[in-house]
Structure formats: structure tokens, C-alpha cells
C-alpha positions as MATLAB code, in Angstrom:
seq = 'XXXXXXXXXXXXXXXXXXXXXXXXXXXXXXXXXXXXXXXXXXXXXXXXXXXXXXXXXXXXXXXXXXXXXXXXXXXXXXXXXXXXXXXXXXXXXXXXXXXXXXXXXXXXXXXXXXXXXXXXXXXXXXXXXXXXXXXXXXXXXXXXXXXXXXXXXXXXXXXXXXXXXXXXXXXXXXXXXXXXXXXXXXXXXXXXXXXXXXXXXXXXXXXXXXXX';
ca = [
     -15.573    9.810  -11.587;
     -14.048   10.622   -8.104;
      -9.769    9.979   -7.628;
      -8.953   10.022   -4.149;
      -5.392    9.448   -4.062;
      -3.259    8.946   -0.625;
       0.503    9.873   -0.929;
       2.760    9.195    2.236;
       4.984   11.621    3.517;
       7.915    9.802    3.907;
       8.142    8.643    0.563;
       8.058   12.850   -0.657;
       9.267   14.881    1.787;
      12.677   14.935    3.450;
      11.445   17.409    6.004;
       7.614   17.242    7.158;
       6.078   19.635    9.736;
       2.477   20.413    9.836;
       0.107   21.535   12.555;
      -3.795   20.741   12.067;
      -7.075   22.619   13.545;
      -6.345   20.132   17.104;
      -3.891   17.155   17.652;
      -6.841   15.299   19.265;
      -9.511   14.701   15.954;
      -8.663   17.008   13.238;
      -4.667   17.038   12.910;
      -5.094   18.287    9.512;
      -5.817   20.855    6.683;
      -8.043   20.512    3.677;
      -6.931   23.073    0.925;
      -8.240   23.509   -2.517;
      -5.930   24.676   -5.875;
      -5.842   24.865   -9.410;
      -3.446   21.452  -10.185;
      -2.924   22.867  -13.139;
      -1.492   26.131  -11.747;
       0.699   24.106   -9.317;
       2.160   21.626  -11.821;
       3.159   24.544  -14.222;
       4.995   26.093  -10.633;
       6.799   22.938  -10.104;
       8.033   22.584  -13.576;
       9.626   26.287  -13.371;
      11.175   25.395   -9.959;
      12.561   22.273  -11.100;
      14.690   23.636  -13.899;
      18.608   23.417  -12.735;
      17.603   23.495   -8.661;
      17.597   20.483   -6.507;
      15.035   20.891   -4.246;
      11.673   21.910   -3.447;
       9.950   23.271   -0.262;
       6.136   24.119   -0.022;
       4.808   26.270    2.768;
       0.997   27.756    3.428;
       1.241   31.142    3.402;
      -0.884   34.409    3.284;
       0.245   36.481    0.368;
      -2.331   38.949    0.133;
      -4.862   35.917    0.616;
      -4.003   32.230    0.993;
      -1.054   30.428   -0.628;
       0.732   27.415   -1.685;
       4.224   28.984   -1.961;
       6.625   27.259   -3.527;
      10.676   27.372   -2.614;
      13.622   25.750   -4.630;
      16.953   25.933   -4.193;
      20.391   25.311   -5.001;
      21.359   22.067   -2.699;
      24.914   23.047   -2.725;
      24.762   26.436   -2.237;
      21.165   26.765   -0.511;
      20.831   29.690   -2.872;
      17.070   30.079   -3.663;
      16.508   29.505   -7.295;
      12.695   30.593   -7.262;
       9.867   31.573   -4.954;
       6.183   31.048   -6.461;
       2.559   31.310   -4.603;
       0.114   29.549   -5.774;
      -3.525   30.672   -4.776;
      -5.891   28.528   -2.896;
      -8.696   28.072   -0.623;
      -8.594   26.862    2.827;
     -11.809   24.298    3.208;
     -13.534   25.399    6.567;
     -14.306   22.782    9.204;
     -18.393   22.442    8.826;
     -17.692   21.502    5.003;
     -15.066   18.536    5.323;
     -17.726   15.729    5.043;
     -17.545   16.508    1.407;
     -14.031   15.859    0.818;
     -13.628   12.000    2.971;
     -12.650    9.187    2.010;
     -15.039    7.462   -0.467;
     -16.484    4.359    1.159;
     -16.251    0.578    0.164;
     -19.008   -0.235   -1.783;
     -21.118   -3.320   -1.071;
     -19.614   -5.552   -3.293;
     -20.448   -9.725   -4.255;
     -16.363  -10.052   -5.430;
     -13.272   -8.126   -5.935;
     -10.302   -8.941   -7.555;
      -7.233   -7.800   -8.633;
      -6.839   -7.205  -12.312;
      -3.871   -9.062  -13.915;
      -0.559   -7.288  -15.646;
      -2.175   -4.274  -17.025;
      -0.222   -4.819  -20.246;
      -1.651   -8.773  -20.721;
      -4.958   -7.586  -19.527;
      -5.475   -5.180  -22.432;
      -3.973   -7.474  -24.808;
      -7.005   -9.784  -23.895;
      -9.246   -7.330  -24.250;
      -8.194   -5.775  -27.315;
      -8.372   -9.347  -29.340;
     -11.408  -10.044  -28.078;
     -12.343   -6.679  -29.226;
     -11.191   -7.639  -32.425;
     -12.886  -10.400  -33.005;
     -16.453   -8.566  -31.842;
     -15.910   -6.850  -34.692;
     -16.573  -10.467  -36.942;
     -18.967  -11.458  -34.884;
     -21.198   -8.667  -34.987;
     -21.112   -8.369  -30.569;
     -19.758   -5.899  -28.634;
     -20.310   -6.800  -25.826;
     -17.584   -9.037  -22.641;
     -18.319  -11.271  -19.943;
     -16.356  -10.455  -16.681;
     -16.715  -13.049  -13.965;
     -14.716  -13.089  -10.678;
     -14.782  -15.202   -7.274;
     -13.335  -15.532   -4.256;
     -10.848  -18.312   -4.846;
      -8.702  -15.717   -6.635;
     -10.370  -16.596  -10.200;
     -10.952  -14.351  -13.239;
     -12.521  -14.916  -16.585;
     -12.708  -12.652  -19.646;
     -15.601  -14.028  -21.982;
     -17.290  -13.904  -25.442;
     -20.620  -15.492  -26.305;
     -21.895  -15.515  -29.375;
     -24.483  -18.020  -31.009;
     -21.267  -19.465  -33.649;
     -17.901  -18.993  -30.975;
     -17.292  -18.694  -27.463;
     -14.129  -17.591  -26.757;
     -12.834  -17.529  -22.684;
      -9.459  -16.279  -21.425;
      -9.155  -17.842  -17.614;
      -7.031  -15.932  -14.748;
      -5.747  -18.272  -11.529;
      -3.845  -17.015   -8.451;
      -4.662  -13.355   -8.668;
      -4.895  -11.490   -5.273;
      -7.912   -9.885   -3.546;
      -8.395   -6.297   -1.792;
      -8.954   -6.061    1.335;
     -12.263   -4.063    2.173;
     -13.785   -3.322    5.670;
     -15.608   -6.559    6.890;
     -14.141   -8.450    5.081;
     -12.582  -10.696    7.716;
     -16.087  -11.217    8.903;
     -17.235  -12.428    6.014;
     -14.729  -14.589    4.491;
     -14.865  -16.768    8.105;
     -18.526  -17.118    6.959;
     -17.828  -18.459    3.189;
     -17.607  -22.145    2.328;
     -14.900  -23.885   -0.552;
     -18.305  -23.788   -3.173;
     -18.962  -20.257   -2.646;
     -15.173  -19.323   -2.787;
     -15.681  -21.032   -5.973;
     -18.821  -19.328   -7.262;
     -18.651  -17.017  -10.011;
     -19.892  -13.204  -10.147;
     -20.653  -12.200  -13.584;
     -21.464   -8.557  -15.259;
     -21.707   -7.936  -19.036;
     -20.002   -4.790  -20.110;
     -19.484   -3.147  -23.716;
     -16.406   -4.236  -24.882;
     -15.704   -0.871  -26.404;
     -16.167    1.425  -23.583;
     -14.278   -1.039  -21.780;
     -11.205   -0.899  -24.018;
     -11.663    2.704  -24.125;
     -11.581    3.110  -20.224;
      -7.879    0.718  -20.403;
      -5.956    2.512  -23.058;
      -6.662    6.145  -21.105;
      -5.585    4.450  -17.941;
      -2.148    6.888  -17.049;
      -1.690    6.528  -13.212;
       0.326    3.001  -13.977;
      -0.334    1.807  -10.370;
       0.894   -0.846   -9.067;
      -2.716   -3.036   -8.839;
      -5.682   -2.049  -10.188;
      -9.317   -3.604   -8.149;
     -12.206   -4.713  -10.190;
     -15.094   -5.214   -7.848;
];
């Protein structure tokens, strides 16, 4: 599993100043750190002071250090350093952006919460039926369809007006699709437990969630 998660600046920091290797193609730094050791940091800092500053510094080697203080009296509460490592140039193809992958349909899952409820009775009722195993299907027409098929039951929960990422091409190619294959169905059989499994860790709570 690879998480490549993109937070904006604005939407963190107050204050933002930052100076990559050159403003031209590489106005930025890659840096490595224990998460753990930087969420235990931030706890400690957070504890009666109002805000937090982060600088890159060398403390007898590279470091995350980590400033809070009193708002009202600018006071500093704390001053932490977190160790890191500072990703050289030559090794940044490693750490891009993960690519679209070529893809027949991708949709937007529905409300998280009604989507495992689906799942989970279905779940249930593999468990009477003696198969464990769900039908996805998608298309382009913004169309989604949970199913069971046994040889006694077949049991289908339908989605309608549910939205669509947006993935590189994709203009391109939606010019070059038709009403029927809008309308055609892409299918993949999955095991309903892992697939329950993989929706009840879920933790981020974003605010969509793509199934492609």
C-alpha cells in the first residue's frame, strides 16, 4: 500500500516561508522522519500553548525542530528537534507522485457510512448462503452496483448520480464515448470479507473515496 497525501499550506500554516534547491524546477525539499517521533512532539507542544512553528534545522545533524508558544505572551512553551534525513536530488524519482492507473471506470464511492452498511448485510447474508464472495460494477453514467449471486438469491443494491474523478486524459476520452458505453457496466468480483475488512479500518474519513 502506498498513501501519498497532499496538504495545502494555507489551510495549516498562518505563516509559510520556504526556499527549495532552485525557484526554476525544484522549489522544494524532500525530508524523511519517524511520524511517530513527530506526532509524540506535537502532542507535548500542544499541551496549554497556542501555537506551533516548525523550522529545518541542523542540531548536531538535520532537524525538524519544533516551537510553541504562548499566543498572548509569545513566551516559548517548548522547543523539540526531531531527527531526519534530507532526500538528495538524484533519489527524488522515488518519492513522486503515484501515477493514474489505466483504468476501464472510476467512481466515487457513496456515504462511507451507507456504503458499509451495504456491505456488511450482504456480508451477512454470505454467511447463509455459503459465498463470500461481491459483485462491484461501475460505468460512466455515474452508476454503481453492489451484487450477490448465488444459484437460490440474487441480491443487488443500485447507486445513481454518484460523481466521477477526474484522471489525466480523461477529457480526451470521454469526447470519444457514446450514451451505450456511458451506460456499460465494468464488473470485478472481490471477497466480500477482505472487502469489509479493508472498510471498517478505513480512519482518514475523507471527504470522497475513488473506486476505479
Amino acid at each position: 500500500m502506498t498513501v501519498w497525501c497532499e496538504l495545502i499550506q494555507t489551510s495549516f500554516f498562518s505563516e509559510y516561508a520556504m526556499e527549495g534547491v532552485n525557484h526554476e524546477d525544484a522549489n522544494e525539499i524532500l525530508l524523511e522522519l519517524q511520524l511517530e517521533q513527530l506526532v509524540n512532539v506535537l502532542k507535548t507542544c500542544l499541551k496549554g500553548c497556542q501555537s506551533v512553528k516548525l523550522k529545518l534545522t541542523n542540531a548536531h545533524g538535520p532537524c525538524m525542530t519544533v516551537i510553541s508558544r504562548n499566543s498572548l505572551s509569545a513566551e516559548v512553551c517548548s522547543e523539540n528537534h526531531v531527527p531526519i534525513t534530507v532526500i538528495p536530488r538524484k533519489d527524488w524519482k522515488y518519492f513522486q507522485e503515484p501515477s493514474s492507473p489505466d483504468i476501464d471506470a472510476s467512481i466515487y464511492l457513496p456515504k462511507m457510512t451507507i456504503f458499509k452498511n451495504v456491505v456488511d448485510r450482504m456480508h451477512s447474508l454470505h454467511d447463509k448462503i455459503g459465498i463470500h464472495l461481491q459483485i462491484l460494477s461501475a460505468n460512466h453514467n455515474g452508476e454503481l452496483e453492489v451484487c450477490v449471486d448465488a444459484d437460490l438469491v440474487t441480491v443487488k443494491t443500485h447507486f445513481k448520480n454518484l460523481e466521477h474523478p477526474r484522471w489525466s486524459g480523461d477529457s480526451q476520452e470521454s469526447q470519444t464515448r457514446n450514451t451505450q458505453q456511458n451506460r456499460e457496466f465494468h464488473s470485478v468480483t472481490v471477497d466480500s470479507n477482505k472487502l469489509l475488512l479493508f472498510l471498517l479500518s478505513e480512519q482518514l474519513s475523507p471527504d470522497k473515496i475513488a473506486c476505479s
